[in-house]
């Protein structure tokens, strides 16, 4: 495949009220292919005025017969049609994701796209099951509870899984009956712009889903501030999340926030090390390590430390890093230049802190594109910056431990609590340790096993609220109680 296979995209346009149009002042910015550094197209650089118009369009759509007047079965069927439309465009969307983010096309095709349509299907099927309750009250009265949508939902997403992190929000928000204004990441807006068009073609009324591309600090911040937005769904860094939550508090918006992580992947000496090597490699290097739920800290019981390091180094060194469109490629580039620079800076920090690079530690390829080698540090202590801070790149830190208590203390010893994992053949240890880990999801003898029915989200400074599963739709519904006096 080559760039000739590039799908058509609306160059330099926002998607508001069912139509593409330029930003207020016609300003645009380049969108870059991280594997080649070539400009793919330009993206509209929206303004606060554009954002405000999108919110008005979403508000009007929320109140419209075309959307607000749909029965639950009609709304459910519409979501199922969108799922089918995503499947019908899967190849094109996978290609966009690969070109824009640098993901291997094989991964985008086998994971991102099937998962995207499956989430629409899952929530589409759930729409008809939405129900309230009726309870007897004093004096033969009755109290009815109704689950109602918020109205206009604001969604802000990061650059690493542009389609999936958007769809986890969009499908649940639509299933609940809301309308949406979405601000995708500056660097990777292409797949959701195309999704907007595909959804309208599948029958979604104009204004129900709007995309305003542009800068986080202006259009993103306005979305958090806008009094017409009643609920904000954010995935991104903990620093930005804190700022958004403070802004959203001024208008008392309901917020869900999935933030940074520094996942601990704990390997006990009794584990099956062949299997662990595969899982731990995936945990550290999937999506080039740009994954808030990555297992970027490998905690290894001291008896097997050296053997485990040897296995991980061999696996990392065998990784096919290169052209995302080549089906043999396992790991693509970082998604943008700043991210590559950040990884280089953290590797320098790790060395300065006294840790040892046992494999990788340098850019990969011929100097074109934002490629970096899978990198492993040993000699890491739990308080080093490379063991505490989210690097968001292909850098794994290995930390030895003696026993369960020490493993749990190290695992829980960061401000984050998004994902964790443990590997053991001892069932009671699996139960006991998973209960002690402060993380929103714990994988036992696995990593990154996702299902549309399995909720994800953070503990501690990794945020609050859940996406996916039945819990995911509740985040987009508010409860009203109606009390009817029978006298
Ligand atoms: P990352 O480090 O993954 O880029 P960010 O949290 O900076 O994480 O970005 C995630 C999303 O948040 C992006 O869409 C970005 O544009 C947006 N964003 C960044 N800063 C702000 C802000 N001050 N207000 C609202 N959104 C923001």
PDB file of N, CA and C in Angstrom, residues 265-321:
ATOM      1  N   UNK A 265       3.340  -4.124  35.973  1.00  0.00           N
ATOM      2  CA  UNK A 265       3.095  -5.480  35.504  1.00  0.00           C
ATOM      3  C   UNK A 265       3.983  -6.392  36.343  1.00  0.00           C
ATOM      4  N   UNK A 266       3.377  -7.150  37.264  1.00  0.00           N
ATOM      5  CA  UNK A 266       4.132  -7.879  38.290  1.00  0.00           C
ATOM      6  C   UNK A 266       4.322  -9.340  37.871  1.00  0.00           C
ATOM      7  N   UNK A 267       5.558  -9.785  37.878  1.00  0.00           N
ATOM      8  CA  UNK A 267       5.842 -11.174  37.481  1.00  0.00           C
ATOM      9  C   UNK A 267       6.388 -11.940  38.676  1.00  0.00           C
ATOM     10  N   UNK A 268       5.611 -12.923  39.150  1.00  0.00           N
ATOM     11  CA  UNK A 268       6.081 -13.774  40.249  1.00  0.00           C
ATOM     12  C   UNK A 268       6.884 -14.948  39.667  1.00  0.00           C
ATOM     13  N   UNK A 269       7.764 -15.493  40.502  1.00  0.00           N
ATOM     14  CA  UNK A 269       8.702 -16.516  40.015  1.00  0.00           C
ATOM     15  C   UNK A 269       8.001 -17.776  39.526  1.00  0.00           C
ATOM     16  N   UNK A 270       6.754 -18.011  39.969  1.00  0.00           N
ATOM     17  CA  UNK A 270       6.057 -19.241  39.559  1.00  0.00           C
ATOM     18  C   UNK A 270       5.332 -19.089  38.220  1.00  0.00           C
ATOM     19  N   UNK A 271       5.422 -17.922  37.587  1.00  0.00           N
ATOM     20  CA  UNK A 271       4.654 -17.681  36.356  1.00  0.00           C
ATOM     21  C   UNK A 271       5.246 -18.445  35.175  1.00  0.00           C
ATOM     22  N   UNK A 272       4.416 -18.598  34.150  1.00  0.00           N
ATOM     23  CA  UNK A 272       4.863 -19.211  32.894  1.00  0.00           C
ATOM     24  C   UNK A 272       5.597 -18.124  32.082  1.00  0.00           C
ATOM     25  N   UNK A 273       6.934 -18.173  32.091  1.00  0.00           N
ATOM     26  CA  UNK A 273       7.713 -17.054  31.554  1.00  0.00           C
ATOM     27  C   UNK A 273       7.609 -16.906  30.034  1.00  0.00           C
ATOM     28  N   UNK A 274       7.318 -17.992  29.327  1.00  0.00           N
ATOM     29  CA  UNK A 274       7.111 -17.853  27.871  1.00  0.00           C
ATOM     30  C   UNK A 274       5.913 -16.936  27.614  1.00  0.00           C
ATOM     31  N   UNK A 275       4.825 -17.244  28.317  1.00  0.00           N
ATOM     32  CA  UNK A 275       3.612 -16.433  28.132  1.00  0.00           C
ATOM     33  C   UNK A 275       3.845 -15.009  28.639  1.00  0.00           C
ATOM     34  N   UNK A 276       4.503 -14.878  29.792  1.00  0.00           N
ATOM     35  CA  UNK A 276       4.729 -13.538  30.366  1.00  0.00           C
ATOM     36  C   UNK A 276       5.491 -12.656  29.384  1.00  0.00           C
ATOM     37  N   UNK A 277       6.481 -13.232  28.725  1.00  0.00           N
ATOM     38  CA  UNK A 277       7.297 -12.437  27.804  1.00  0.00           C
ATOM     39  C   UNK A 277       6.427 -11.819  26.717  1.00  0.00           C
ATOM     40  N   UNK A 278       5.496 -12.605  26.187  1.00  0.00           N
ATOM     41  CA  UNK A 278       4.618 -12.077  25.131  1.00  0.00           C
ATOM     42  C   UNK A 278       3.708 -10.984  25.677  1.00  0.00           C
ATOM     43  N   UNK A 279       3.097 -11.245  26.841  1.00  0.00           N
ATOM     44  CA  UNK A 279       2.178 -10.250  27.414  1.00  0.00           C
ATOM     45  C   UNK A 279       2.930  -8.973  27.806  1.00  0.00           C
ATOM     46  N   UNK A 280       4.091  -9.146  28.406  1.00  0.00           N
ATOM     47  CA  UNK A 280       4.821  -7.971  28.912  1.00  0.00           C
ATOM     48  C   UNK A 280       5.346  -7.126  27.757  1.00  0.00           C
ATOM     49  N   UNK A 281       5.687  -7.789  26.654  1.00  0.00           N
ATOM     50  CA  UNK A 281       6.133  -7.060  25.460  1.00  0.00           C
ATOM     51  C   UNK A 281       4.973  -6.236  24.900  1.00  0.00           C
ATOM     52  N   UNK A 282       3.825  -6.873  24.791  1.00  0.00           N
ATOM     53  CA  UNK A 282       2.625  -6.162  24.323  1.00  0.00           C
ATOM     54  C   UNK A 282       2.309  -4.999  25.265  1.00  0.00           C
ATOM     55  N   UNK A 283       2.364  -5.272  26.565  1.00  0.00           N
ATOM     56  CA  UNK A 283       2.017  -4.244  27.562  1.00  0.00           C
ATOM     57  C   UNK A 283       2.901  -3.004  27.414  1.00  0.00           C
ATOM     58  N   UNK A 284       4.170  -3.240  27.119  1.00  0.00           N
ATOM     59  CA  UNK A 284       5.116  -2.113  27.080  1.00  0.00           C
ATOM     60  C   UNK A 284       5.154  -1.418  25.724  1.00  0.00           C
ATOM     61  N   UNK A 285       4.999  -2.186  24.642  1.00  0.00           N
ATOM     62  CA  UNK A 285       5.336  -1.619  23.324  1.00  0.00           C
ATOM     63  C   UNK A 285       4.155  -1.509  22.355  1.00  0.00           C
ATOM     64  N   UNK A 286       2.973  -2.006  22.738  1.00  0.00           N
ATOM     65  CA  UNK A 286       1.812  -1.843  21.845  1.00  0.00           C
ATOM     66  C   UNK A 286       1.587  -0.355  21.609  1.00  0.00           C
ATOM     67  N   UNK A 287       1.189  -0.009  20.398  1.00  0.00           N
ATOM     68  CA  UNK A 287       0.957   1.394  20.023  1.00  0.00           C
ATOM     69  C   UNK A 287       2.200   2.254  20.293  1.00  0.00           C
ATOM     70  N   UNK A 288       3.373   1.627  20.130  1.00  0.00           N
ATOM     71  CA  UNK A 288       4.658   2.311  20.352  1.00  0.00           C
ATOM     72  C   UNK A 288       4.709   2.912  21.767  1.00  0.00           C
ATOM     73  N   UNK A 289       4.049   2.215  22.701  1.00  0.00           N
ATOM     74  CA  UNK A 289       4.068   2.667  24.096  1.00  0.00           C
ATOM     75  C   UNK A 289       3.220   3.898  24.360  1.00  0.00           C
ATOM     76  N   UNK A 290       2.512   4.369  23.328  1.00  0.00           N
ATOM     77  CA  UNK A 290       1.655   5.559  23.506  1.00  0.00           C
ATOM     78  C   UNK A 290       0.270   5.077  23.908  1.00  0.00           C
ATOM     79  N   UNK A 291       0.157   4.757  25.171  1.00  0.00           N
ATOM     80  CA  UNK A 291      -0.988   3.984  25.615  1.00  0.00           C
ATOM     81  C   UNK A 291      -1.105   4.238  27.108  1.00  0.00           C
ATOM     82  N   UNK A 292      -2.159   4.934  27.522  1.00  0.00           N
ATOM     83  CA  UNK A 292      -2.218   5.283  28.954  1.00  0.00           C
ATOM     84  C   UNK A 292      -2.356   4.040  29.817  1.00  0.00           C
ATOM     85  N   UNK A 293      -2.860   2.941  29.242  1.00  0.00           N
ATOM     86  CA  UNK A 293      -2.993   1.712  30.020  1.00  0.00           C
ATOM     87  C   UNK A 293      -1.828   0.767  29.762  1.00  0.00           C
ATOM     88  N   UNK A 294      -0.671   1.306  29.400  1.00  0.00           N
ATOM     89  CA  UNK A 294       0.469   0.425  29.128  1.00  0.00           C
ATOM     90  C   UNK A 294       1.050  -0.112  30.433  1.00  0.00           C
ATOM     91  N   UNK A 295       1.779  -1.216  30.299  1.00  0.00           N
ATOM     92  CA  UNK A 295       2.501  -1.786  31.438  1.00  0.00           C
ATOM     93  C   UNK A 295       3.938  -1.326  31.323  1.00  0.00           C
ATOM     94  N   UNK A 296       4.177  -0.084  31.705  1.00  0.00           N
ATOM     95  CA  UNK A 296       5.496   0.520  31.460  1.00  0.00           C
ATOM     96  C   UNK A 296       6.487   0.236  32.586  1.00  0.00           C
ATOM     97  N   UNK A 297       5.995  -0.375  33.680  1.00  0.00           N
ATOM     98  CA  UNK A 297       6.907  -0.828  34.750  1.00  0.00           C
ATOM     99  C   UNK A 297       6.769  -2.344  34.873  1.00  0.00           C
ATOM    100  N   UNK A 298       7.852  -3.046  34.668  1.00  0.00           N
ATOM    101  CA  UNK A 298       7.843  -4.500  34.825  1.00  0.00           C
ATOM    102  C   UNK A 298       8.483  -4.817  36.175  1.00  0.00           C
ATOM    103  N   UNK A 299       7.664  -5.296  37.104  1.00  0.00           N
ATOM    104  CA  UNK A 299       8.157  -5.638  38.445  1.00  0.00           C
ATOM    105  C   UNK A 299       8.428  -7.138  38.459  1.00  0.00           C
ATOM    106  N   UNK A 300       9.688  -7.534  38.688  1.00  0.00           N
ATOM    107  CA  UNK A 300      10.070  -8.938  38.537  1.00  0.00           C
ATOM    108  C   UNK A 300      10.635  -9.467  39.850  1.00  0.00           C
ATOM    109  N   UNK A 301      10.124 -10.631  40.269  1.00  0.00           N
ATOM    110  CA  UNK A 301      10.639 -11.245  41.504  1.00  0.00           C
ATOM    111  C   UNK A 301      12.125 -11.549  41.319  1.00  0.00           C
ATOM    112  N   UNK A 302      12.904 -11.267  42.359  1.00  0.00           N
ATOM    113  CA  UNK A 302      14.360 -11.215  42.202  1.00  0.00           C
ATOM    114  C   UNK A 302      14.966 -12.507  41.650  1.00  0.00           C
ATOM    115  N   UNK A 303      14.417 -13.670  42.053  1.00  0.00           N
ATOM    116  CA  UNK A 303      14.980 -14.961  41.596  1.00  0.00           C
ATOM    117  C   UNK A 303      14.987 -15.092  40.072  1.00  0.00           C
ATOM    118  N   UNK A 304      14.011 -14.493  39.426  1.00  0.00           N
ATOM    119  CA  UNK A 304      13.909 -14.683  37.961  1.00  0.00           C
ATOM    120  C   UNK A 304      14.249 -13.387  37.211  1.00  0.00           C
ATOM    121  N   UNK A 305      14.772 -12.395  37.930  1.00  0.00           N
ATOM    122  CA  UNK A 305      15.012 -11.082  37.308  1.00  0.00           C
ATOM    123  C   UNK A 305      15.893 -11.181  36.064  1.00  0.00           C
ATOM    124  N   UNK A 306      17.055 -11.855  36.221  1.00  0.00           N
ATOM    125  CA  UNK A 306      18.005 -11.848  35.104  1.00  0.00           C
ATOM    126  C   UNK A 306      17.456 -12.617  33.900  1.00  0.00           C
ATOM    127  N   UNK A 307      16.785 -13.734  34.204  1.00  0.00           N
ATOM    128  CA  UNK A 307      16.218 -14.522  33.103  1.00  0.00           C
ATOM    129  C   UNK A 307      15.126 -13.740  32.371  1.00  0.00           C
ATOM    130  N   UNK A 308      14.299 -13.053  33.160  1.00  0.00           N
ATOM    131  CA  UNK A 308      13.198 -12.274  32.562  1.00  0.00           C
ATOM    132  C   UNK A 308      13.755 -11.140  31.699  1.00  0.00           C
ATOM    133  N   UNK A 309      14.781 -10.470  32.188  1.00  0.00           N
ATOM    134  CA  UNK A 309      15.383  -9.372  31.417  1.00  0.00           C
ATOM    135  C   UNK A 309      15.939  -9.917  30.099  1.00  0.00           C
ATOM    136  N   UNK A 310      16.620 -11.049  30.197  1.00  0.00           N
ATOM    137  CA  UNK A 310      17.190 -11.654  28.979  1.00  0.00           C
ATOM    138  C   UNK A 310      16.094 -11.946  27.940  1.00  0.00           C
ATOM    139  N   UNK A 311      14.987 -12.500  28.427  1.00  0.00           N
ATOM    140  CA  UNK A 311      13.874 -12.819  27.515  1.00  0.00           C
ATOM    141  C   UNK A 311      13.282 -11.545  26.910  1.00  0.00           C
ATOM    142  N   UNK A 312      13.093 -10.521  27.745  1.00  0.00           N
ATOM    143  CA  UNK A 312      12.470  -9.278  27.252  1.00  0.00           C
ATOM    144  C   UNK A 312      13.387  -8.583  26.244  1.00  0.00           C
ATOM    145  N   UNK A 313      14.687  -8.622  26.503  1.00  0.00           N
ATOM    146  CA  UNK A 313      15.640  -7.985  25.587  1.00  0.00           C
ATOM    147  C   UNK A 313      15.621  -8.709  24.235  1.00  0.00           C
ATOM    148  N   UNK A 314      15.593 -10.037  24.284  1.00  0.00           N
ATOM    149  CA  UNK A 314      15.579 -10.800  23.027  1.00  0.00           C
ATOM    150  C   UNK A 314      14.313 -10.480  22.238  1.00  0.00           C
ATOM    151  N   UNK A 315      13.192 -10.414  22.949  1.00  0.00           N
ATOM    152  CA  UNK A 315      11.922 -10.128  22.256  1.00  0.00           C
ATOM    153  C   UNK A 315      11.913  -8.705  21.694  1.00  0.00           C
ATOM    154  N   UNK A 316      12.401  -7.745  22.479  1.00  0.00           N
ATOM    155  CA  UNK A 316      12.413  -6.342  22.029  1.00  0.00           C
ATOM    156  C   UNK A 316      13.325  -6.189  20.814  1.00  0.00           C
ATOM    157  N   UNK A 317      14.489  -6.832  20.873  1.00  0.00           N
ATOM    158  CA  UNK A 317      15.457  -6.696  19.779  1.00  0.00           C
ATOM    159  C   UNK A 317      14.917  -7.308  18.482  1.00  0.00           C
ATOM    160  N   UNK A 318      13.995  -8.272  18.617  1.00  0.00           N
ATOM    161  CA  UNK A 318      13.440  -8.928  17.425  1.00  0.00           C
ATOM    162  C   UNK A 318      12.242  -8.166  16.847  1.00  0.00           C
ATOM    163  N   UNK A 319      11.863  -7.049  17.457  1.00  0.00           N
ATOM    164  CA  UNK A 319      10.670  -6.312  17.009  1.00  0.00           C
ATOM    165  C   UNK A 319      10.900  -5.680  15.637  1.00  0.00           C
ATOM    166  N   UNK A 320       9.954  -5.893  14.731  1.00  0.00           N
ATOM    167  CA  UNK A 320      10.055  -5.265  13.409  1.00  0.00           C
ATOM    168  C   UNK A 320       9.516  -3.840  13.507  1.00  0.00           C
ATOM    169  N   UNK A 321      10.439  -2.867  13.546  1.00  0.00           N
ATOM    170  CA  UNK A 321      10.053  -1.457  13.616  1.00  0.00           C
ATOM    171  C   UNK A 321      10.147  -0.888  12.207  1.00  0.00           C
TER     172      UNK A 321
END
